[in-house]
PDB file of C-alpha atoms in Angstrom:
ATOM      1  CA  UNK A   1      90.431 111.325  76.737  1.00  0.00           C
ATOM      2  CA  UNK A   2      89.732 107.571  77.005  1.00  0.00           C
ATOM      3  CA  UNK A   3      86.204 106.377  77.623  1.00  0.00           C
ATOM      4  CA  UNK A   4      87.208 104.938  81.021  1.00  0.00           C
ATOM      5  CA  UNK A   5      88.736 108.250  82.152  1.00  0.00           C
ATOM      6  CA  UNK A   6      85.692 110.132  80.911  1.00  0.00           C
ATOM      7  CA  UNK A   7      83.395 107.834  82.880  1.00  0.00           C
ATOM      8  CA  UNK A   8      85.574 108.215  85.959  1.00  0.00           C
ATOM      9  CA  UNK A   9      85.555 112.016  85.625  1.00  0.00           C
ATOM     10  CA  UNK A  10      81.780 112.031  85.232  1.00  0.00           C
ATOM     11  CA  UNK A  11      81.460 109.839  88.301  1.00  0.00           C
ATOM     12  CA  UNK A  12      83.668 112.183  90.299  1.00  0.00           C
ATOM     13  CA  UNK A  13      81.358 115.044  89.371  1.00  0.00           C
ATOM     14  CA  UNK A  14      78.400 112.941  90.457  1.00  0.00           C
ATOM     15  CA  UNK A  15      80.237 112.077  93.683  1.00  0.00           C
ATOM     16  CA  UNK A  16      80.639 115.745  94.464  1.00  0.00           C
ATOM     17  CA  UNK A  17      76.899 116.245  94.233  1.00  0.00           C
ATOM     18  CA  UNK A  18      76.179 113.060  96.144  1.00  0.00           C
ATOM     19  CA  UNK A  19      78.564 114.027  98.943  1.00  0.00           C
ATOM     20  CA  UNK A  20      77.050 117.488  99.109  1.00  0.00           C
ATOM     21  CA  UNK A  21      73.602 115.971  99.567  1.00  0.00           C
ATOM     22  CA  UNK A  22      74.912 113.469 102.113  1.00  0.00           C
ATOM     23  CA  UNK A  23      73.763 110.484 100.029  1.00  0.00           C
ATOM     24  CA  UNK A  24      75.395 107.127  99.328  1.00  0.00           C
ATOM     25  CA  UNK A  25      76.626 106.873  95.711  1.00  0.00           C
ATOM     26  CA  UNK A  26      74.990 104.163  93.573  1.00  0.00           C
ATOM     27  CA  UNK A  27      76.785 100.827  93.885  1.00  0.00           C
ATOM     28  CA  UNK A  28      77.341 100.687  90.108  1.00  0.00           C
ATOM     29  CA  UNK A  29      79.666 103.711  90.162  1.00  0.00           C
ATOM     30  CA  UNK A  30      81.538 102.959  93.398  1.00  0.00           C
ATOM     31  CA  UNK A  31      84.402 101.129  91.615  1.00  0.00           C
ATOM     32  CA  UNK A  32      85.011 104.271  89.505  1.00  0.00           C
ATOM     33  CA  UNK A  33      85.095 106.507  92.572  1.00  0.00           C
ATOM     34  CA  UNK A  34      87.250 104.348  94.804  1.00  0.00           C
ATOM     35  CA  UNK A  35      89.459 101.309  94.648  1.00  0.00           C
ATOM     36  CA  UNK A  36      86.769  99.242  96.387  1.00  0.00           C
ATOM     37  CA  UNK A  37      85.568  95.908  95.075  1.00  0.00           C
ATOM     38  CA  UNK A  38      82.000  96.035  96.423  1.00  0.00           C
ATOM     39  CA  UNK A  39      79.852  93.008  97.146  1.00  0.00           C
ATOM     40  CA  UNK A  40      76.724  92.393  95.093  1.00  0.00           C
ATOM     41  CA  UNK A  41      74.634  92.946  98.237  1.00  0.00           C
ATOM     42  CA  UNK A  42      76.309  96.233  99.207  1.00  0.00           C
ATOM     43  CA  UNK A  43      73.755  98.864 100.230  1.00  0.00           C
ATOM     44  CA  UNK A  44      70.894  96.446 100.832  1.00  0.00           C
ATOM     45  CA  UNK A  45      69.167  96.429 104.204  1.00  0.00           C
ATOM     46  CA  UNK A  46      70.471  93.752 106.541  1.00  0.00           C
ATOM     47  CA  UNK A  47      67.713  91.115 106.330  1.00  0.00           C
ATOM     48  CA  UNK A  48      65.985  89.550 109.339  1.00  0.00           C
ATOM     49  CA  UNK A  49      67.681  86.471 110.749  1.00  0.00           C
ATOM     50  CA  UNK A  50      65.961  83.198 109.931  1.00  0.00           C
ATOM     51  CA  UNK A  51      66.606  80.499 112.506  1.00  0.00           C
ATOM     52  CA  UNK A  52      68.126  81.098 115.919  1.00  0.00           C
ATOM     53  CA  UNK A  53      71.923  80.771 115.783  1.00  0.00           C
ATOM     54  CA  UNK A  54      73.777  78.558 118.243  1.00  0.00           C
ATOM     55  CA  UNK A  55      76.205  81.430 118.818  1.00  0.00           C
ATOM     56  CA  UNK A  56      76.302  85.038 117.701  1.00  0.00           C
ATOM     57  CA  UNK A  57      79.453  87.163 117.729  1.00  0.00           C
ATOM     58  CA  UNK A  58      79.918  90.857 116.960  1.00  0.00           C
ATOM     59  CA  UNK A  59      83.377  91.507 115.513  1.00  0.00           C
ATOM     60  CA  UNK A  60      85.085  94.886 115.115  1.00  0.00           C
ATOM     61  CA  UNK A  61      88.660  96.046 114.782  1.00  0.00           C
ATOM     62  CA  UNK A  62      90.587  99.228 115.475  1.00  0.00           C
ATOM     63  CA  UNK A  63      87.825 100.674 117.627  1.00  0.00           C
ATOM     64  CA  UNK A  64      89.856 102.382 120.357  1.00  0.00           C
ATOM     65  CA  UNK A  65      89.132 106.031 119.579  1.00  0.00           C
ATOM     66  CA  UNK A  66      86.495 106.623 122.234  1.00  0.00           C
ATOM     67  CA  UNK A  67      84.707 108.919 119.803  1.00  0.00           C
ATOM     68  CA  UNK A  68      81.287 109.196 118.182  1.00  0.00           C
ATOM     69  CA  UNK A  69      82.200 106.834 115.334  1.00  0.00           C
ATOM     70  CA  UNK A  70      83.028 104.037 117.764  1.00  0.00           C
ATOM     71  CA  UNK A  71      79.813 104.629 119.675  1.00  0.00           C
ATOM     72  CA  UNK A  72      77.805 104.581 116.428  1.00  0.00           C
ATOM     73  CA  UNK A  73      79.231 101.160 115.569  1.00  0.00           C
ATOM     74  CA  UNK A  74      78.236  99.869 119.015  1.00  0.00           C
ATOM     75  CA  UNK A  75      74.763 101.409 118.626  1.00  0.00           C
ATOM     76  CA  UNK A  76      74.322  99.453 115.387  1.00  0.00           C
ATOM     77  CA  UNK A  77      75.385  96.241 117.163  1.00  0.00           C
ATOM     78  CA  UNK A  78      72.779  96.908 119.840  1.00  0.00           C
ATOM     79  CA  UNK A  79      70.072  97.594 117.250  1.00  0.00           C
ATOM     80  CA  UNK A  80      70.884  94.464 115.251  1.00  0.00           C
ATOM     81  CA  UNK A  81      71.045  92.381 118.434  1.00  0.00           C
ATOM     82  CA  UNK A  82      67.494  93.040 119.533  1.00  0.00           C
ATOM     83  CA  UNK A  83      66.160  89.819 117.990  1.00  0.00           C
ATOM     84  CA  UNK A  84      68.945  87.583 119.334  1.00  0.00           C
ATOM     85  CA  UNK A  85      71.528  89.288 121.570  1.00  0.00           C
ATOM     86  CA  UNK A  86      75.237  88.803 121.003  1.00  0.00           C
ATOM     87  CA  UNK A  87      76.992  86.147 123.057  1.00  0.00           C
ATOM     88  CA  UNK A  88      80.362  87.858 122.629  1.00  0.00           C
ATOM     89  CA  UNK A  89      82.006  90.889 121.096  1.00  0.00           C
ATOM     90  CA  UNK A  90      85.421  90.209 119.574  1.00  0.00           C
ATOM     91  CA  UNK A  91      87.689  93.256 119.249  1.00  0.00           C
ATOM     92  CA  UNK A  92      90.477  92.725 116.724  1.00  0.00           C
ATOM     93  CA  UNK A  93      93.132  94.965 118.240  1.00  0.00           C
ATOM     94  CA  UNK A  94      94.088  98.608 118.593  1.00  0.00           C
ATOM     95  CA  UNK A  95      91.855  98.722 121.627  1.00  0.00           C
ATOM     96  CA  UNK A  96      93.242 102.061 122.817  1.00  0.00           C
ATOM     97  CA  UNK A  97      94.545 104.815 120.581  1.00  0.00           C
ATOM     98  CA  UNK A  98      97.008 106.227 120.178  1.00  0.00           C
ATOM     99  CA  UNK A  99      99.608 104.510 122.335  1.00  0.00           C
ATOM    100  CA  UNK A 100      97.858 101.877 124.427  1.00  0.00           C
ATOM    101  CA  UNK A 101      97.475 103.939 127.584  1.00  0.00           C
ATOM    102  CA  UNK A 102      95.777 101.553 130.022  1.00  0.00           C
ATOM    103  CA  UNK A 103      94.371 104.529 131.942  1.00  0.00           C
ATOM    104  CA  UNK A 104      92.061 105.100 128.935  1.00  0.00           C
ATOM    105  CA  UNK A 105      90.358 101.702 129.150  1.00  0.00           C
ATOM    106  CA  UNK A 106      87.076 103.245 130.270  1.00  0.00           C
ATOM    107  CA  UNK A 107      87.030 105.883 127.528  1.00  0.00           C
ATOM    108  CA  UNK A 108      88.111 103.571 124.703  1.00  0.00           C
ATOM    109  CA  UNK A 109      86.526 100.235 125.607  1.00  0.00           C
ATOM    110  CA  UNK A 110      84.394  99.852 128.696  1.00  0.00           C
ATOM    111  CA  UNK A 111      82.146 102.910 128.278  1.00  0.00           C
ATOM    112  CA  UNK A 112      81.523 102.660 124.510  1.00  0.00           C
ATOM    113  CA  UNK A 113      80.745  98.930 124.734  1.00  0.00           C
ATOM    114  CA  UNK A 114      78.770  99.143 127.974  1.00  0.00           C
ATOM    115  CA  UNK A 115      75.393  98.820 126.164  1.00  0.00           C
ATOM    116  CA  UNK A 116      76.485  95.294 125.189  1.00  0.00           C
ATOM    117  CA  UNK A 117      78.641  94.320 128.167  1.00  0.00           C
ATOM    118  CA  UNK A 118      76.069  95.391 130.746  1.00  0.00           C
ATOM    119  CA  UNK A 119      73.608  93.025 129.107  1.00  0.00           C
ATOM    120  CA  UNK A 120      75.904  90.038 129.551  1.00  0.00           C
ATOM    121  CA  UNK A 121      77.796  90.044 126.243  1.00  0.00           C
ATOM    122  CA  UNK A 122      81.272  88.604 126.738  1.00  0.00           C
ATOM    123  CA  UNK A 123      84.292  90.710 125.726  1.00  0.00           C
ATOM    124  CA  UNK A 124      87.119  89.009 123.810  1.00  0.00           C
ATOM    125  CA  UNK A 125      90.101  91.353 123.281  1.00  0.00           C
ATOM    126  CA  UNK A 126      92.935  91.016 120.760  1.00  0.00           C
ATOM    127  CA  UNK A 127      96.120  93.052 121.107  1.00  0.00           C
ATOM    128  CA  UNK A 128      97.012  95.410 118.240  1.00  0.00           C
ATOM    129  CA  UNK A 129     100.211  97.288 117.506  1.00  0.00           C
ATOM    130  CA  UNK A 130      98.920 100.500 119.103  1.00  0.00           C
ATOM    131  CA  UNK A 131      98.212  98.595 122.310  1.00  0.00           C
ATOM    132  CA  UNK A 132     101.949  97.968 122.605  1.00  0.00           C
ATOM    133  CA  UNK A 133     102.774 101.680 122.282  1.00  0.00           C
ATOM    134  CA  UNK A 134     103.131 102.434 125.988  1.00  0.00           C
ATOM    135  CA  UNK A 135     104.305  98.987 127.048  1.00  0.00           C
ATOM    136  CA  UNK A 136     101.060  98.530 128.992  1.00  0.00           C
ATOM    137  CA  UNK A 137      99.610  95.766 126.844  1.00  0.00           C
ATOM    138  CA  UNK A 138      99.421  93.339 129.771  1.00  0.00           C
ATOM    139  CA  UNK A 139      97.611  95.932 131.891  1.00  0.00           C
ATOM    140  CA  UNK A 140      95.113  96.366 129.060  1.00  0.00           C
ATOM    141  CA  UNK A 141      94.500  92.625 128.839  1.00  0.00           C
ATOM    142  CA  UNK A 142      94.176  92.208 132.582  1.00  0.00           C
ATOM    143  CA  UNK A 143      91.798  95.155 132.765  1.00  0.00           C
ATOM    144  CA  UNK A 144      89.605  93.433 130.174  1.00  0.00           C
ATOM    145  CA  UNK A 145      89.593  90.089 131.926  1.00  0.00           C
ATOM    146  CA  UNK A 146      92.291  88.199 130.027  1.00  0.00           C
ATOM    147  CA  UNK A 147      95.650  87.098 131.392  1.00  0.00           C
ATOM    148  CA  UNK A 148      97.383  85.914 128.220  1.00  0.00           C
ATOM    149  CA  UNK A 149      97.679  87.501 124.769  1.00  0.00           C
ATOM    150  CA  UNK A 150      96.881  84.188 123.086  1.00  0.00           C
ATOM    151  CA  UNK A 151      94.017  82.079 124.319  1.00  0.00           C
ATOM    152  CA  UNK A 152      90.973  80.014 123.351  1.00  0.00           C
ATOM    153  CA  UNK A 153      87.434  81.246 123.943  1.00  0.00           C
ATOM    154  CA  UNK A 154      84.571  78.788 123.574  1.00  0.00           C
ATOM    155  CA  UNK A 155      81.329  80.564 122.648  1.00  0.00           C
ATOM    156  CA  UNK A 156      78.597  78.006 122.150  1.00  0.00           C
ATOM    157  CA  UNK A 157      79.554  75.905 119.138  1.00  0.00           C
ATOM    158  CA  UNK A 158      82.337  78.307 118.138  1.00  0.00           C
ATOM    159  CA  UNK A 159      85.941  77.894 119.294  1.00  0.00           C
ATOM    160  CA  UNK A 160      87.800  81.186 118.831  1.00  0.00           C
ATOM    161  CA  UNK A 161      91.592  80.941 118.789  1.00  0.00           C
ATOM    162  CA  UNK A 162      92.937  84.396 119.666  1.00  0.00           C
ATOM    163  CA  UNK A 163      96.527  85.181 118.682  1.00  0.00           C
ATOM    164  CA  UNK A 164      98.994  88.015 119.248  1.00  0.00           C
ATOM    165  CA  UNK A 165     100.286  88.855 115.786  1.00  0.00           C
ATOM    166  CA  UNK A 166     102.655  91.450 117.277  1.00  0.00           C
ATOM    167  CA  UNK A 167     104.630  88.402 118.407  1.00  0.00           C
ATOM    168  CA  UNK A 168     104.278  86.192 115.363  1.00  0.00           C
ATOM    169  CA  UNK A 169     107.930  85.134 115.720  1.00  0.00           C
ATOM    170  CA  UNK A 170     107.356  83.886 119.269  1.00  0.00           C
ATOM    171  CA  UNK A 171     108.119  80.168 119.056  1.00  0.00           C
ATOM    172  CA  UNK A 172     106.110  79.418 122.210  1.00  0.00           C
ATOM    173  CA  UNK A 173     102.995  80.958 120.673  1.00  0.00           C
ATOM    174  CA  UNK A 174     103.356  78.982 117.452  1.00  0.00           C
ATOM    175  CA  UNK A 175     103.879  75.742 119.372  1.00  0.00           C
ATOM    176  CA  UNK A 176     100.749  76.531 121.374  1.00  0.00           C
ATOM    177  CA  UNK A 177      98.803  77.272 118.178  1.00  0.00           C
ATOM    178  CA  UNK A 178      99.915  74.024 116.555  1.00  0.00           C
ATOM    179  CA  UNK A 179      98.900  72.006 119.624  1.00  0.00           C
ATOM    180  CA  UNK A 180      95.581  73.866 119.953  1.00  0.00           C
ATOM    181  CA  UNK A 181      94.626  73.283 116.330  1.00  0.00           C
ATOM    182  CA  UNK A 182      95.603  69.612 116.640  1.00  0.00           C
ATOM    183  CA  UNK A 183      93.247  69.039 119.584  1.00  0.00           C
ATOM    184  CA  UNK A 184      90.308  67.008 118.231  1.00  0.00           C
ATOM    185  CA  UNK A 185      86.932  68.743 118.314  1.00  0.00           C
ATOM    186  CA  UNK A 186      83.477  67.179 118.079  1.00  0.00           C
ATOM    187  CA  UNK A 187      81.724  67.598 114.762  1.00  0.00           C
ATOM    188  CA  UNK A 188      79.619  70.732 114.982  1.00  0.00           C
ATOM    189  CA  UNK A 189      82.294  72.715 116.841  1.00  0.00           C
ATOM    190  CA  UNK A 190      83.717  75.362 114.546  1.00  0.00           C
ATOM    191  CA  UNK A 191      87.212  76.845 114.898  1.00  0.00           C
ATOM    192  CA  UNK A 192      87.880  80.447 113.876  1.00  0.00           C
ATOM    193  CA  UNK A 193      91.167  82.312 114.389  1.00  0.00           C
ATOM    194  CA  UNK A 194      91.473  85.994 115.296  1.00  0.00           C
ATOM    195  CA  UNK A 195      94.442  88.384 115.364  1.00  0.00           C
ATOM    196  CA  UNK A 196      95.315  91.970 114.534  1.00  0.00           C
ATOM    197  CA  UNK A 197      97.636  91.832 111.503  1.00  0.00           C
ATOM    198  CA  UNK A 198      96.069  90.352 108.345  1.00  0.00           C
ATOM    199  CA  UNK A 199      97.766  87.620 106.348  1.00  0.00           C
ATOM    200  CA  UNK A 200      95.921  88.866 103.236  1.00  0.00           C
ATOM    201  CA  UNK A 201      95.124  92.535 102.736  1.00  0.00           C
ATOM    202  CA  UNK A 202      94.956  94.997  99.859  1.00  0.00           C
ATOM    203  CA  UNK A 203      94.596  97.916 102.255  1.00  0.00           C
ATOM    204  CA  UNK A 204      96.939 100.641 103.508  1.00  0.00           C
ATOM    205  CA  UNK A 205      99.251  98.309 105.448  1.00  0.00           C
ATOM    206  CA  UNK A 206      98.861  95.348 103.134  1.00  0.00           C
ATOM    207  CA  UNK A 207      99.455  91.664 103.798  1.00  0.00           C
ATOM    208  CA  UNK A 208     101.577  90.687 106.778  1.00  0.00           C
ATOM    209  CA  UNK A 209     103.768  88.083 105.156  1.00  0.00           C
ATOM    210  CA  UNK A 210     105.268  86.945 108.463  1.00  0.00           C
ATOM    211  CA  UNK A 211     101.780  85.999 109.668  1.00  0.00           C
ATOM    212  CA  UNK A 212     100.994  84.319 106.357  1.00  0.00           C
ATOM    213  CA  UNK A 213     104.192  82.252 106.372  1.00  0.00           C
ATOM    214  CA  UNK A 214     104.120  81.268 110.046  1.00  0.00           C
ATOM    215  CA  UNK A 215     100.446  80.519 110.579  1.00  0.00           C
ATOM    216  CA  UNK A 216      98.766  80.222 107.172  1.00  0.00           C
ATOM    217  CA  UNK A 217      99.842  76.602 106.621  1.00  0.00           C
ATOM    218  CA  UNK A 218      98.670  75.687 110.143  1.00  0.00           C
ATOM    219  CA  UNK A 219      95.202  77.117 109.473  1.00  0.00           C
ATOM    220  CA  UNK A 220      94.982  75.299 106.150  1.00  0.00           C
ATOM    221  CA  UNK A 221      96.178  71.958 107.538  1.00  0.00           C
ATOM    222  CA  UNK A 222      93.715  72.155 110.442  1.00  0.00           C
ATOM    223  CA  UNK A 223      90.755  73.038 108.228  1.00  0.00           C
ATOM    224  CA  UNK A 224      90.129  76.420 109.862  1.00  0.00           C
ATOM    225  CA  UNK A 225      87.474  77.959 107.599  1.00  0.00           C
ATOM    226  CA  UNK A 226      87.734  81.591 108.730  1.00  0.00           C
ATOM    227  CA  UNK A 227      90.535  83.873 109.964  1.00  0.00           C
ATOM    228  CA  UNK A 228      89.725  87.380 111.230  1.00  0.00           C
ATOM    229  CA  UNK A 229      92.034  90.388 111.468  1.00  0.00           C
ATOM    230  CA  UNK A 230      91.983  94.179 111.710  1.00  0.00           C
ATOM    231  CA  UNK A 231      94.856  96.681 111.317  1.00  0.00           C
ATOM    232  CA  UNK A 232      93.724  98.007 107.942  1.00  0.00           C
ATOM    233  CA  UNK A 233      90.809 100.392 108.468  1.00  0.00           C
ATOM    234  CA  UNK A 234      88.432  98.838 105.974  1.00  0.00           C
ATOM    235  CA  UNK A 235      86.470  95.674 105.219  1.00  0.00           C
ATOM    236  CA  UNK A 236      87.939  92.916 103.074  1.00  0.00           C
ATOM    237  CA  UNK A 237      87.064  89.314 102.346  1.00  0.00           C
ATOM    238  CA  UNK A 238      89.475  87.074 100.482  1.00  0.00           C
ATOM    239  CA  UNK A 239      88.795  84.329  98.037  1.00  0.00           C
ATOM    240  CA  UNK A 240      89.515  80.891  99.477  1.00  0.00           C
ATOM    241  CA  UNK A 241      93.230  80.547 100.238  1.00  0.00           C
ATOM    242  CA  UNK A 242      94.035  76.851 100.670  1.00  0.00           C
ATOM    243  CA  UNK A 243      90.499  76.411 101.975  1.00  0.00           C
ATOM    244  CA  UNK A 244      90.646  79.391 104.354  1.00  0.00           C
ATOM    245  CA  UNK A 245      88.643  82.623 104.022  1.00  0.00           C
ATOM    246  CA  UNK A 246      90.444  85.668 105.451  1.00  0.00           C
ATOM    247  CA  UNK A 247      88.401  88.667 106.567  1.00  0.00           C
ATOM    248  CA  UNK A 248      89.704  92.108 107.541  1.00  0.00           C
ATOM    249  CA  UNK A 249      87.309  94.059 109.752  1.00  0.00           C
ATOM    250  CA  UNK A 250      89.268  97.096 110.894  1.00  0.00           C
ATOM    251  CA  UNK A 251      86.816  99.941 110.315  1.00  0.00           C
ATOM    252  CA  UNK A 252      84.956 100.003 113.588  1.00  0.00           C
ATOM    253  CA  UNK A 253      85.797 103.669 114.169  1.00  0.00           C
ATOM    254  CA  UNK A 254      87.771 105.020 111.196  1.00  0.00           C
ATOM    255  CA  UNK A 255      88.478 104.221 107.563  1.00  0.00           C
ATOM    256  CA  UNK A 256      91.223 104.451 104.971  1.00  0.00           C
ATOM    257  CA  UNK A 257      91.184 103.931 101.225  1.00  0.00           C
ATOM    258  CA  UNK A 258      91.311 100.266 100.267  1.00  0.00           C
ATOM    259  CA  UNK A 259      92.290  98.516  97.071  1.00  0.00           C
ATOM    260  CA  UNK A 260      92.037  95.024  95.656  1.00  0.00           C
ATOM    261  CA  UNK A 261      94.437  92.233  94.770  1.00  0.00           C
ATOM    262  CA  UNK A 262      94.290  88.849  93.096  1.00  0.00           C
ATOM    263  CA  UNK A 263      93.053  87.341  96.385  1.00  0.00           C
ATOM    264  CA  UNK A 264      90.298  89.929  96.941  1.00  0.00           C
ATOM    265  CA  UNK A 265      86.660  88.871  96.784  1.00  0.00           C
ATOM    266  CA  UNK A 266      85.253  92.038  98.405  1.00  0.00           C
ATOM    267  CA  UNK A 267      86.795  95.268  99.676  1.00  0.00           C
ATOM    268  CA  UNK A 268      85.134  98.408 101.008  1.00  0.00           C
ATOM    269  CA  UNK A 269      86.284 101.493 102.917  1.00  0.00           C
ATOM    270  CA  UNK A 270      83.145 101.624 105.057  1.00  0.00           C
ATOM    271  CA  UNK A 271      82.593 101.997 108.799  1.00  0.00           C
ATOM    272  CA  UNK A 272      81.088  98.681 109.870  1.00  0.00           C
ATOM    273  CA  UNK A 273      81.201  95.655 112.116  1.00  0.00           C
ATOM    274  CA  UNK A 274      80.987  91.942 111.282  1.00  0.00           C
ATOM    275  CA  UNK A 275      77.987  89.949 112.499  1.00  0.00           C
ATOM    276  CA  UNK A 276      78.835  86.244 112.796  1.00  0.00           C
ATOM    277  CA  UNK A 277      75.911  83.824 113.049  1.00  0.00           C
ATOM    278  CA  UNK A 278      77.031  80.310 113.938  1.00  0.00           C
ATOM    279  CA  UNK A 279      74.795  77.320 113.157  1.00  0.00           C
ATOM    280  CA  UNK A 280      75.539  73.620 113.342  1.00  0.00           C
ATOM    281  CA  UNK A 281      75.988  73.356 109.560  1.00  0.00           C
ATOM    282  CA  UNK A 282      77.175  76.840 108.584  1.00  0.00           C
ATOM    283  CA  UNK A 283      78.632  80.174 109.594  1.00  0.00           C
ATOM    284  CA  UNK A 284      76.950  83.259 108.152  1.00  0.00           C
ATOM    285  CA  UNK A 285      78.965  86.475 108.091  1.00  0.00           C
ATOM    286  CA  UNK A 286      77.287  89.837 107.532  1.00  0.00           C
ATOM    287  CA  UNK A 287      79.315  93.037 107.438  1.00  0.00           C
ATOM    288  CA  UNK A 288      76.871  95.786 108.447  1.00  0.00           C
ATOM    289  CA  UNK A 289      77.453  99.517 108.211  1.00  0.00           C
ATOM    290  CA  UNK A 290      76.348 102.099 110.767  1.00  0.00           C
ATOM    291  CA  UNK A 291      73.068 102.703 108.917  1.00  0.00           C
ATOM    292  CA  UNK A 292      72.114  99.021 108.997  1.00  0.00           C
ATOM    293  CA  UNK A 293      73.020  98.298 105.371  1.00  0.00           C
ATOM    294  CA  UNK A 294      75.014  95.311 104.215  1.00  0.00           C
ATOM    295  CA  UNK A 295      78.604  95.795 103.153  1.00  0.00           C
ATOM    296  CA  UNK A 296      78.983  92.080 102.440  1.00  0.00           C
ATOM    297  CA  UNK A 297      77.396  88.740 103.246  1.00  0.00           C
ATOM    298  CA  UNK A 298      78.903  85.253 103.014  1.00  0.00           C
ATOM    299  CA  UNK A 299      78.196  81.714 104.156  1.00  0.00           C
ATOM    300  CA  UNK A 300      80.736  79.026 105.047  1.00  0.00           C
ATOM    301  CA  UNK A 301      79.451  75.461 105.222  1.00  0.00           C
ATOM    302  CA  UNK A 302      80.907  72.485 107.018  1.00  0.00           C
ATOM    303  CA  UNK A 303      82.336  71.316 103.691  1.00  0.00           C
ATOM    304  CA  UNK A 304      84.527  74.454 103.728  1.00  0.00           C
ATOM    305  CA  UNK A 305      86.304  73.068 106.819  1.00  0.00           C
ATOM    306  CA  UNK A 306      88.439  69.954 106.844  1.00  0.00           C
ATOM    307  CA  UNK A 307      87.469  69.124 110.424  1.00  0.00           C
TER     308      UNK A 307
END
C-alpha cells in the first residue's frame, strides 16, 4: 500500500470517529477525506467587521427547500448582520424546489427569509433551472417583486447585473448585457454579475461552457471583478480568469461533493452563504458556514477591475 493511500485510509478511520462525535475534522486532513481544496482560513471564526461598509449583501444559491437547512443559513445571516444589517439578499437561483411551483413562494422564500425582509433587506432573485420546471418562472419573479429575468439592481456603491443563464443563447439578453456593461460608471461604483449557471465550476454539474463563451469575454472586457453563480451545491472561488474572479455559492440549503480543477483557488462542500462587504476601494467576500466559521475570505481591490 502506498504512503498516500495509507494516509487516506487512516484519515477515513479518523473521519468515522469525528463524524460519530459530531465534530469538524481538522483542516489539515480535509483534502484526504474529500476532494475539497480548503482555504487557509477555513474553520476560523468570522472576525468582526472593521469599518462600516458602503453596502452589504448576503448571497446564497439553491436555497428553495423550505427546510431547516435553509432556515439555519438565514439564521446565520441574521446573526452576522447584527453589527451592520444587510442592504440586500441576493438569491442565485433554484428559488423553489423541486419544479418551480409558484404556489410555494411563501414556504420556499418569503417565510424563511422573513427575518431579513421584514427588517428592510431588499430581495434580489435570480432564476435557476428548477424555477423553470413548471413554466411558472415569471410568476415567481413577479411574486418576488421583479418583472424581468435580467435586470440591474443598484445597492449603494454596488451595481449588480442579474442575468438569466437558462437563456444564455437569447440574443436580446446578450445585447442588453453588452450595452449595460458599456454604460460608464463613476469611479467608486463597482459592477458585479450574478446568474445561476457557473462559467467555472469543478462541482457536480461542472462549468457551463455556453455561459463562459457568451459572457466571459464581456465581463473581462468591461473589467467586472466578480461573477457569482449557484447551481452546484458547494462553495468555489476561482483564480483570476482574464481579471475576473468567479464564485460559486450554491450550498445555502444542501451540498454535494466538490472537486478542484486548474482554475480552482478554493472549493468546499459546506453549507454556507457569502457575505459581501463593499467599500469604496475594495470588496471583501467572506463565505460563512452555519456555525459562524469561515469557509473562505478574499479581497478584491479597485486595481482588480479595469473600470
